[in-house]
Each structure stands twice: as structure tokens, then as C-alpha cells.
GROMACS .gro file of C-alpha atoms in nm:
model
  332
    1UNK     CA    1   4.028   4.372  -6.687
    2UNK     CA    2   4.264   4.188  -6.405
    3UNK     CA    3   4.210   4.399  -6.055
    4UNK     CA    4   4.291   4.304  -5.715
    5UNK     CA    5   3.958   4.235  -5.589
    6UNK     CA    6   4.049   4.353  -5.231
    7UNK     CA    7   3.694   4.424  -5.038
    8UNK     CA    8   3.541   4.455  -5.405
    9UNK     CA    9   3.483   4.857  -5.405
   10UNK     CA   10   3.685   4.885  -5.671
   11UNK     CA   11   3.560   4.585  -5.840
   12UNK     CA   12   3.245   4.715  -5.854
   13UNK     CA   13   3.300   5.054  -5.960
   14UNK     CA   14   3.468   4.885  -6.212
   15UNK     CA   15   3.174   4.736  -6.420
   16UNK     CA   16   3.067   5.090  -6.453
   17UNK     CA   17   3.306   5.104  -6.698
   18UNK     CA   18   3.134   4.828  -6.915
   19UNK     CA   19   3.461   4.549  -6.903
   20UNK     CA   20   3.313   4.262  -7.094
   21UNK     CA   21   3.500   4.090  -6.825
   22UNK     CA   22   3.647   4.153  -6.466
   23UNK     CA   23   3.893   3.916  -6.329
   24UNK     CA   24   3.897   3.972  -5.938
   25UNK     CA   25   4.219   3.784  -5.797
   26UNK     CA   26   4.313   3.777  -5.440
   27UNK     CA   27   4.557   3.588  -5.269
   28UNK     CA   28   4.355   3.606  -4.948
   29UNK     CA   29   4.020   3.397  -4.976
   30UNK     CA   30   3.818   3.645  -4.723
   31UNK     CA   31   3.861   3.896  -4.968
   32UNK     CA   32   3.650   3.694  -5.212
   33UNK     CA   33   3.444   3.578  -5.008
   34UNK     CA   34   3.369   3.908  -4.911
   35UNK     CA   35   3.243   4.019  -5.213
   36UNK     CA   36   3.079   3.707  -5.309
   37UNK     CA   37   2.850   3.842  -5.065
   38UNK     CA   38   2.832   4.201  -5.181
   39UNK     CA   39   2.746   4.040  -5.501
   40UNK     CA   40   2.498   3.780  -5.349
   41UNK     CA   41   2.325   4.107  -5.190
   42UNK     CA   42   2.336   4.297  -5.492
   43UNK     CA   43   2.142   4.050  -5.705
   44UNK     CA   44   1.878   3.971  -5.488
   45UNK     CA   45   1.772   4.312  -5.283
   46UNK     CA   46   1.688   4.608  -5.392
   47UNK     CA   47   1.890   4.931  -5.338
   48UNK     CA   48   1.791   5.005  -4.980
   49UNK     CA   49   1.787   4.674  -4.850
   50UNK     CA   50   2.154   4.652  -4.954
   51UNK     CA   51   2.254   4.914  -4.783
   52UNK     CA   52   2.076   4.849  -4.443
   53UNK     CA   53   2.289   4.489  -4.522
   54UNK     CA   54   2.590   4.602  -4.516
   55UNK     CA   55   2.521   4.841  -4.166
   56UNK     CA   56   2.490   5.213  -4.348
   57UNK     CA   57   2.094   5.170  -4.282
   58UNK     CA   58   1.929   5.040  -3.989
   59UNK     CA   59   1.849   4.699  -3.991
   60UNK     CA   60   1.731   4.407  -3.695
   61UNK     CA   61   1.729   4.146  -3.989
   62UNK     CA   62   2.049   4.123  -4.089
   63UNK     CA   63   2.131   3.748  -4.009
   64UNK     CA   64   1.814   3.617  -4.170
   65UNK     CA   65   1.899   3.794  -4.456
   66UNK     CA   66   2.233   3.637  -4.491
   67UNK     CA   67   2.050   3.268  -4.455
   68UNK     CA   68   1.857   3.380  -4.717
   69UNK     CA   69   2.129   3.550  -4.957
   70UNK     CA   70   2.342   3.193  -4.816
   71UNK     CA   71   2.234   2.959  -5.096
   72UNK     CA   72   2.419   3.193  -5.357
   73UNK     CA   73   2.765   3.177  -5.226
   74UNK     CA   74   3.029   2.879  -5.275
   75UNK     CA   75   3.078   2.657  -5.016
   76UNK     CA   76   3.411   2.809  -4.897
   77UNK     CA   77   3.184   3.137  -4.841
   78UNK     CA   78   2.948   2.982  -4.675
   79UNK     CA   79   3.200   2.821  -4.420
   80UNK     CA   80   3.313   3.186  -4.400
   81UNK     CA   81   3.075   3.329  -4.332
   82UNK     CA   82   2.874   3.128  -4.116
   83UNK     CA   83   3.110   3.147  -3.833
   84UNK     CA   84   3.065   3.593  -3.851
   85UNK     CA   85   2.739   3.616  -3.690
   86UNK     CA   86   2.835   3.892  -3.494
   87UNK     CA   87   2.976   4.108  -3.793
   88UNK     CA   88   2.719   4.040  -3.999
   89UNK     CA   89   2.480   4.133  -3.756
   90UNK     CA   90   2.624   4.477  -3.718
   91UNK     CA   91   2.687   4.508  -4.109
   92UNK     CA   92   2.981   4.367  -4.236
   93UNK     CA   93   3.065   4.645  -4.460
   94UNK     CA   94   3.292   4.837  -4.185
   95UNK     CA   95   3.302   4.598  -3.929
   96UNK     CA   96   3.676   4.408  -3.973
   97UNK     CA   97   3.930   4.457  -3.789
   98UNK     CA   98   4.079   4.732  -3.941
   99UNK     CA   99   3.796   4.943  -3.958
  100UNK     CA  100   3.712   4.880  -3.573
  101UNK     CA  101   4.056   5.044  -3.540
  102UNK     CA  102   4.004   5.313  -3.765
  103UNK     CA  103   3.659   5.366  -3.565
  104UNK     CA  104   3.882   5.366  -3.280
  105UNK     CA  105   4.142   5.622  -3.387
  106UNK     CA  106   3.834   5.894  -3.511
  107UNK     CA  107   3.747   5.869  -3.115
  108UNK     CA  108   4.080   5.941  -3.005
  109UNK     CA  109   4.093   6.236  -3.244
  110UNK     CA  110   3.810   6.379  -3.169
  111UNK     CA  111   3.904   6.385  -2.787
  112UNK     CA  112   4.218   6.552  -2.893
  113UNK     CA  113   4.072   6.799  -3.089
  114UNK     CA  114   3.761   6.863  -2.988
  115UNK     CA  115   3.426   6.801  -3.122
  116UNK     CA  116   3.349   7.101  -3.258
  117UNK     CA  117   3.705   7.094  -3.462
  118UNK     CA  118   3.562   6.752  -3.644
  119UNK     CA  119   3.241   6.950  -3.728
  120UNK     CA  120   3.450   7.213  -3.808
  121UNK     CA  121   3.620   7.002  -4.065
  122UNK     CA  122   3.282   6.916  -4.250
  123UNK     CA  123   3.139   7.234  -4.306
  124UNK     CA  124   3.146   7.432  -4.614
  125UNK     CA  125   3.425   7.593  -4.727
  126UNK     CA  126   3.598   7.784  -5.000
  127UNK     CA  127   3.936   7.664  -5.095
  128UNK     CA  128   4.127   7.917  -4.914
  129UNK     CA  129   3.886   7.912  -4.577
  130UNK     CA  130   3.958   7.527  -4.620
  131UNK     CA  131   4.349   7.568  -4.597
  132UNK     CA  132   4.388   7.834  -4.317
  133UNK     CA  133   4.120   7.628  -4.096
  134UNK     CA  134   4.401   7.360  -4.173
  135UNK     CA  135   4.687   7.566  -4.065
  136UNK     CA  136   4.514   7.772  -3.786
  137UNK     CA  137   4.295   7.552  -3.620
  138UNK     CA  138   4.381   7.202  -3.685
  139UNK     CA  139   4.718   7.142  -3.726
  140UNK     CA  140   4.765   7.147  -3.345
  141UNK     CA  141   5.083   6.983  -3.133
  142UNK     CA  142   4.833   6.698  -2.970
  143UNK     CA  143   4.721   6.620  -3.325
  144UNK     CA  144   5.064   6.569  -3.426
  145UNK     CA  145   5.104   6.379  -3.056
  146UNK     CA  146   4.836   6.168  -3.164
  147UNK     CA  147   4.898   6.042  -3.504
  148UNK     CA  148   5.219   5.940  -3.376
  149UNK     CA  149   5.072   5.693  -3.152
  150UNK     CA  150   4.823   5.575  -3.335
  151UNK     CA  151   4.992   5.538  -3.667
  152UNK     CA  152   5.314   5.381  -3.588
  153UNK     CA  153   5.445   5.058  -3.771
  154UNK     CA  154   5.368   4.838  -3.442
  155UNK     CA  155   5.042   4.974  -3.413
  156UNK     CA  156   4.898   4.918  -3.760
  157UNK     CA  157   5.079   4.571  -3.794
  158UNK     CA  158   4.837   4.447  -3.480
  159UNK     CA  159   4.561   4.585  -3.685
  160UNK     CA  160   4.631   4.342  -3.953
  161UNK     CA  161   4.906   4.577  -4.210
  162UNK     CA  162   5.216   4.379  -4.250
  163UNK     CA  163   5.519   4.570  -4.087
  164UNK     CA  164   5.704   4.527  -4.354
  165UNK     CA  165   5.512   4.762  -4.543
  166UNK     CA  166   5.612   5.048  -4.334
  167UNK     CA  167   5.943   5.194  -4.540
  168UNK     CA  168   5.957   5.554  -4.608
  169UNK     CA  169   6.169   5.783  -4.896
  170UNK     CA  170   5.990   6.083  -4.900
  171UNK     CA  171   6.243   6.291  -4.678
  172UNK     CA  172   6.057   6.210  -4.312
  173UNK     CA  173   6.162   6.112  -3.996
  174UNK     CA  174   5.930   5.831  -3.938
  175UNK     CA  175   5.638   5.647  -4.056
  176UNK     CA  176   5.336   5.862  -3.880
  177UNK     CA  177   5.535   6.192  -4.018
  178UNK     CA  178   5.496   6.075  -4.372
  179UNK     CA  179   5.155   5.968  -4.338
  180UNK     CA  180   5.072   6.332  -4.144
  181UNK     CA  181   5.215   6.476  -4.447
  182UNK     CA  182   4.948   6.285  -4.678
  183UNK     CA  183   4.708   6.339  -4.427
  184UNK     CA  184   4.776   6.704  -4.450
  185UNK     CA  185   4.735   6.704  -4.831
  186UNK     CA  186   4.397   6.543  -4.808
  187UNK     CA  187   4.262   6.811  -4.524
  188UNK     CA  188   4.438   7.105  -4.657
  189UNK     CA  189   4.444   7.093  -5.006
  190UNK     CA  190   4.191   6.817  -5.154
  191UNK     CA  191   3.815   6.893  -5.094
  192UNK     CA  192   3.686   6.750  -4.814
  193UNK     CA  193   3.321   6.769  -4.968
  194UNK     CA  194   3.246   6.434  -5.114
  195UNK     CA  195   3.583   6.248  -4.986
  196UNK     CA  196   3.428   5.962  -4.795
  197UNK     CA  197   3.797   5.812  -4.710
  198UNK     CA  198   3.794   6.132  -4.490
  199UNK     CA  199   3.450   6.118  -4.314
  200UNK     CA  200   3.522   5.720  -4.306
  201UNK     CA  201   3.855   5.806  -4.125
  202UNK     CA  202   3.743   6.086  -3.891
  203UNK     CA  203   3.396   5.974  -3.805
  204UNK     CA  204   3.386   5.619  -3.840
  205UNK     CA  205   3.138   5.588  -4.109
  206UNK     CA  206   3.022   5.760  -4.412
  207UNK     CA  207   2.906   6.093  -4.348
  208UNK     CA  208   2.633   6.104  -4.619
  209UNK     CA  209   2.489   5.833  -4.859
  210UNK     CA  210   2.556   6.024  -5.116
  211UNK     CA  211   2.910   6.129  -5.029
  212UNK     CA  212   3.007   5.711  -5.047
  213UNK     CA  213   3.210   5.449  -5.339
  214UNK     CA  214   3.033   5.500  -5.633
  215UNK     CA  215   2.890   5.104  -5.621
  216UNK     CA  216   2.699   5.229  -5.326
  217UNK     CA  217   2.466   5.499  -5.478
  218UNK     CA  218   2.102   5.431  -5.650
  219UNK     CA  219   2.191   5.551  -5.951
  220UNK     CA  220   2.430   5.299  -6.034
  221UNK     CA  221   2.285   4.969  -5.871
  222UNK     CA  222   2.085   4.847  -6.136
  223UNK     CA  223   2.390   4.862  -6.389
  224UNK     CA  224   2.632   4.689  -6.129
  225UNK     CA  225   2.332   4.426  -6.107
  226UNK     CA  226   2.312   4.371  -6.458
  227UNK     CA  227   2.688   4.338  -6.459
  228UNK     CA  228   2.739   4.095  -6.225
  229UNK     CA  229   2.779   3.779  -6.428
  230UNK     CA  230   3.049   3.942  -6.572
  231UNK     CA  231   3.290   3.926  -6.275
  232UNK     CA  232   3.506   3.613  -6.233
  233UNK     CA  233   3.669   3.570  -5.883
  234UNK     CA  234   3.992   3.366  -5.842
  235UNK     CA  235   4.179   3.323  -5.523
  236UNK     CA  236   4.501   3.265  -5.608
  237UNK     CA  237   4.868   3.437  -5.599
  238UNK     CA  238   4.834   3.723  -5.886
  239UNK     CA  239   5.161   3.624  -6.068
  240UNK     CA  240   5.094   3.237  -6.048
  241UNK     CA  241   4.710   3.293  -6.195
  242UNK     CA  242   4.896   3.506  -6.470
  243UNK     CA  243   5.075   3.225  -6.615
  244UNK     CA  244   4.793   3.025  -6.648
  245UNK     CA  245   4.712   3.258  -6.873
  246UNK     CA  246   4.735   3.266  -7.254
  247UNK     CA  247   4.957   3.573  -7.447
  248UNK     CA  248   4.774   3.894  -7.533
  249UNK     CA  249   4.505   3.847  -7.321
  250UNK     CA  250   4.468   4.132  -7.118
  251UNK     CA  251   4.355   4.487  -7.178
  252UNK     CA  252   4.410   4.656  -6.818
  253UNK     CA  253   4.559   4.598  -6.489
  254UNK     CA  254   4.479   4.717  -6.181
  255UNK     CA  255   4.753   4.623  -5.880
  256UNK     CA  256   4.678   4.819  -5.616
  257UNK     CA  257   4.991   4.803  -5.413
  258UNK     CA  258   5.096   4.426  -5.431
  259UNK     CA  259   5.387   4.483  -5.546
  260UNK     CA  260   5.544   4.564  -5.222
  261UNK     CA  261   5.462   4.261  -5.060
  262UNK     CA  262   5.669   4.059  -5.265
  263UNK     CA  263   6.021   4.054  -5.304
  264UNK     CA  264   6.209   4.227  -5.615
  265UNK     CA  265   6.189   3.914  -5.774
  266UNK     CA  266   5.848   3.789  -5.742
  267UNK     CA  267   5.742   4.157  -5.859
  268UNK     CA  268   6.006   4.124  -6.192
  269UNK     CA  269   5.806   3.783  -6.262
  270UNK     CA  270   5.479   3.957  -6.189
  271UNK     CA  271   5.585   4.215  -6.426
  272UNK     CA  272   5.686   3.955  -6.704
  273UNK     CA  273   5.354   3.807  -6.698
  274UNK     CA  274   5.175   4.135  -6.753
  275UNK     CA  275   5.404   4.208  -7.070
  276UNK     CA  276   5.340   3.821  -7.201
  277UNK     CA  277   4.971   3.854  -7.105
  278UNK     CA  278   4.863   4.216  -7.152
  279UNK     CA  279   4.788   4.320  -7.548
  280UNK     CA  280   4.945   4.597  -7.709
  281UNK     CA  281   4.869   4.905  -7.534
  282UNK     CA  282   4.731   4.746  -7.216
  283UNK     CA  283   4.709   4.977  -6.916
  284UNK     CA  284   4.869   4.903  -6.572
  285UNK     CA  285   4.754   5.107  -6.251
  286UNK     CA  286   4.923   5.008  -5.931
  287UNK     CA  287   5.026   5.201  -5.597
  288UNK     CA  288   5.274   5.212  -5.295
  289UNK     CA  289   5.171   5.251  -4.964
  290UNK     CA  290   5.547   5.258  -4.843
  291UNK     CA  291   5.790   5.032  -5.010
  292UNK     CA  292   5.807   5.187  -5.370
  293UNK     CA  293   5.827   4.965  -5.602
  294UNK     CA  294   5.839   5.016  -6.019
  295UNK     CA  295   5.815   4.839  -6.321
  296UNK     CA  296   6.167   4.685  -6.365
  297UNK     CA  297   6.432   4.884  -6.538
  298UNK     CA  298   6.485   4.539  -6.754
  299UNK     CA  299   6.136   4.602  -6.870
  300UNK     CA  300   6.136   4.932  -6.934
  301UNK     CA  301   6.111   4.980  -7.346
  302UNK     CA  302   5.812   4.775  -7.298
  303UNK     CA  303   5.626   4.875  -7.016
  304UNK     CA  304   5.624   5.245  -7.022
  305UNK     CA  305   5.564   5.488  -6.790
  306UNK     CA  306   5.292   5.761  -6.795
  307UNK     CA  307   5.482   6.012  -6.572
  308UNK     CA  308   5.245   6.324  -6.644
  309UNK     CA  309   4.952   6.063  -6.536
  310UNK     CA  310   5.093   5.903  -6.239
  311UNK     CA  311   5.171   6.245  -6.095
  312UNK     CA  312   4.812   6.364  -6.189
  313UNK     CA  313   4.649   6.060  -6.055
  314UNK     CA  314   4.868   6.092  -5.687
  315UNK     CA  315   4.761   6.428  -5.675
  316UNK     CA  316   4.415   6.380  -5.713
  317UNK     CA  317   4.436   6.100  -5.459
  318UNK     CA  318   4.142   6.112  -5.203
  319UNK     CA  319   4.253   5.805  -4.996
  320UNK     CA  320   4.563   5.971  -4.885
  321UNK     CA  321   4.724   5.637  -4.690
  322UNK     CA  322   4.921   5.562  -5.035
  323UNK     CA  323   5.286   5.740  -5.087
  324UNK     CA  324   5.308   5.707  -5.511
  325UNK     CA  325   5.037   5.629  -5.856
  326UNK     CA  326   5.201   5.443  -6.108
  327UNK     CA  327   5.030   5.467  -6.482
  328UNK     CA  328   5.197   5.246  -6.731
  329UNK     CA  329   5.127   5.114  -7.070
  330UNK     CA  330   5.279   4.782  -7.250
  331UNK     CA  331   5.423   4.829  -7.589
  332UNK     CA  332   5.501   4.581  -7.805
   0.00000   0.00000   0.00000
């Protein structure tokens, strides 16, 4: 498997699905150096030490246990890492930037709406109590009001998003209306019960540990742990590490949505290399925060789209920032 290792969520959740490898490439270093340490923590503590690591259990020892976890990461890491005291002391896990904003923007809503509207949103609820609690009680003007500042191209490109990203097609006026519209989706029609983007978005940190990426719960630790030497981590531009690559190597792809941070003709190349590297059948998952980007039409015959899938999969979407799922299979 070839994934985007990102902050490594993904990554991990992925060796519950028993890859005999996992190619993690990132053109941004932090990213792997991030989870170098997940992976560093994951190996040497046990379950609840992990978690009070990353800052989703107390901790006063967090620092001492990086020094100690230190030895295990590559010297790039280390260099890292050794100048994030501060996060690391607070738990690194949703510390960044972006996450401080996030934390940020649950404040402001809550203001705006009200305490008792954000518990509101957490309790139980059937499917139909769920939607009318949507449309009667939280879908207020100063909710609208404050998505629109908070979620506006300028905005998020401070908090470290690109504003380049920020293109729209889906019939909107602006930016913050499209993502309102997702947002809506993911309050009004998705369950709330177990979606951890939602509690992560609204109250600034996972609401339960067991409502959290499935890497995270006990169940599944000793399986990532026994997994771990099966991960490879590359920094390195995804298309250039492809064709470095041998043909037919590949059996799936996941993208997440770097395709629309390249131009039309970086992401054709990109797409070349998955046909000359992916074997026959290979999967290919990838999304679009914004800029919508497909497979190219030149490519078409061979890389295939799974329409009924990539609908499915965006519906079922819990995240709720990303516009379009693209499913895909190579045939050849």
C-alpha cells in the first residue's frame, strides 16, 4: 500500500488491514516526523501511557518521556522535535497550529450558540430528533454569521491551508457556504454518535476514548505494535518517489487530496506513475477538499472509475471538510 502519511491516523489504521507493506510518503518532513514518534510511542509504552503522550490522558511527564522514546527516531526527528518542548509538553497529538485554531473556533461557537446547544448536540438521539434539532435549534442566523468568519479562504490560509485550495463548484456563493453545507450534512444527517471529527471540531478534543481513530483504542494497539516494522516512511514528492519505482508494484493507493495542490500536469504525471506502478486491479482512493480534480480523461480506459463507490464513500463521509471521494481501479 502507497498512502499519504499525513499525521499517520490513517497510516495506522491502515495496518489493521494486514498490508505486508505500508509506504507512508509525504512531501512535508514534519509529517514524518510526526509519526515517527507515534510509532516510537507505540513500540515502547503500553496502551495508556500512549495516550496520556499524546495529551488525551493526563500526564506531568511528558518531556522525559520523549528523551526517553528520543533514541528511536532519525536524526532529522530528533532535530524536530527537540526544538517542540512546549507541544510536546501539552501532547502533541492536537496541539499544531491548526488544531489550536480549530480549538479556537469550538469557543467561538459555543459563545454563539450557547452551551447548552453544544450539549445539546451530543446527546442521544433518534434519526429524526437528530435532524429537526438541526433545523429548529441549531441552524441559527449567528451560526451562519459565524462560520463565515471563521471559515473564509484568508482565515484558514493563516492557519496553515494553502489559499489556493479554496475553489468551489458545488452551486455556492462562497467558500464558508459550501463548507456550511457539508457541515450541515455531518450534523443533520450523519450520526453524531461515534464521529470524533465532530466532537474534535466542536469541543476541541475527543469527546470519549472510545468515540476516537481506530489506532487509538486498546483493542487494536497490540496489532498496530506488531505491525510496525512494516511501515516504510519516505519524505519525498509522491510522483517523483513513484518513478523510482519498478512496474506492477503496487496494490493500493491512498491520495488523500494531493492532487489539488499540483497543477494539471504534475497530477497527469502522478497519474501515469500509478498506471506504470500499480498491478492489475490496483485500487486508488483520493479526495478534494475544493479544487476537484480526476483521473485524466487520457487515462481513462485504464484507470476506471467506481462511480457507485465514490458516491457511497462521500456519503458516508464523517470528516465533512472534503467536497468529493474518488474510487478507482487500474486495468490493464
Amino acid at each position: 500500500v502507497a498512502a499519504n502519511t499525513s499525521g499517520g491516523c490513517n497510516m495506522l489504521g491502515f495496518l489493521l488491514q494486514d498490508p505486508s507493506v505500508l509506504y507512508g510518503v509525504d512531501i512535508n518532513g514534519s509529517q514524518n516526523w510526526q509519526m515517527e514518534l507515534k510509532m516510537a510511542a507505540i513500540r515502547r509504552l503500553d496502551h495508556s501511557a500512549f495516550l496520556a503522550f499524546l495529551g488525551l490522558l493526563p500526564s506531568t511527564g511528558r518531556w522525559e518521556e520523549y528523551e526517553r522514546l528520543r533514541p528511536d527516531l532519525s536524526g532529522d526527528a530528533q532535530v524536530f522535535w527537540d526544538a517542540k518542548k512546549g507541544i510536546v509538553e501539552k501532547g502533541f497529538l492536537s496541539n499544531g497550529r491548526f488544531e489550536n485554531f480549530v480549538r479556537l473556533a469550538g469557543k467561538l461557537v459555543a459563545l454563539v450558540q450557547g452551551r447548552w446547544r453544544v450539549r445539546q448536540l451530543f446527546e442521544d438521539k433518534t434519526a429524526e430528533e437528530q435532524r429537526r434539532f438541526y433545523d429548529e435549534v441549531w441552524d441559527t442566523r449567528r451560526m451562519r454569521f459565524i462560520f463565515s468568519l471563521l471559515f473564509n479562504k484568508r482565515i484558514l490560509a493563516s492557519r496553515g491551508l494553502n489559499a489556493d485550495y479554496f475553489h468551489f463548484d458545488d452551486g455556492s456563493d462562497s467558500f464558508a457556504e459550501s463548507f456550511y453545507n457539508r457541515l450541515r450534512k455531518a450534523l443533520r444527517d450523519l450520526p453524531i454518535a461515534g464521529n470524533y471529527f465532530v466532537s474534535m471540531y466542536f469541543l476541541g478534543k475527543y469527546r470519549r476514548l472510545d468515540e476516537v481513530p481506530d489506532y487509538l483504542l486498546p483493542q487494536h494497539f497490540e496489532t498496530i505494535r506488531q505491525r510496525l516494522d512494516r511501515i516504510r516512511l519516505i519524505t519525498a514528492d509522491a510522483k517523483e518517489w513513484l518513478a523510482s519505482l519498478p512496474l506492477n508494484f503496487i496494490d493500493c493507493f491512498s491520495l488523500s487530496n494531493i492532487c489539488e495542490v499540483m497543477s494539471t500536469d504534475d497530477a497527469e504525471r502522478l497519474f501515469r506513475e500509478v498506471l506504470r506502478t500499480g498491478k492489475p486491479g490496483a485500487r486508488i482512493c483520493f479526495r478534494n477538499l475544493m479544487l476537484w480534480r480526476e483521473a485524466p480523461d487520457a487515462l481513462s480506459t485504464s484507470i476506471q472509475k467506481n462511480e457507485p463507490l465514490s458516491r457511497e464513500l462521500l456519503a458516508s463521509d464523517r470528516s465533512f471538510v472534503y467536497s468529493k471521494v474518488a474510487a478507482y481501479t487500474v486495468k490493464k
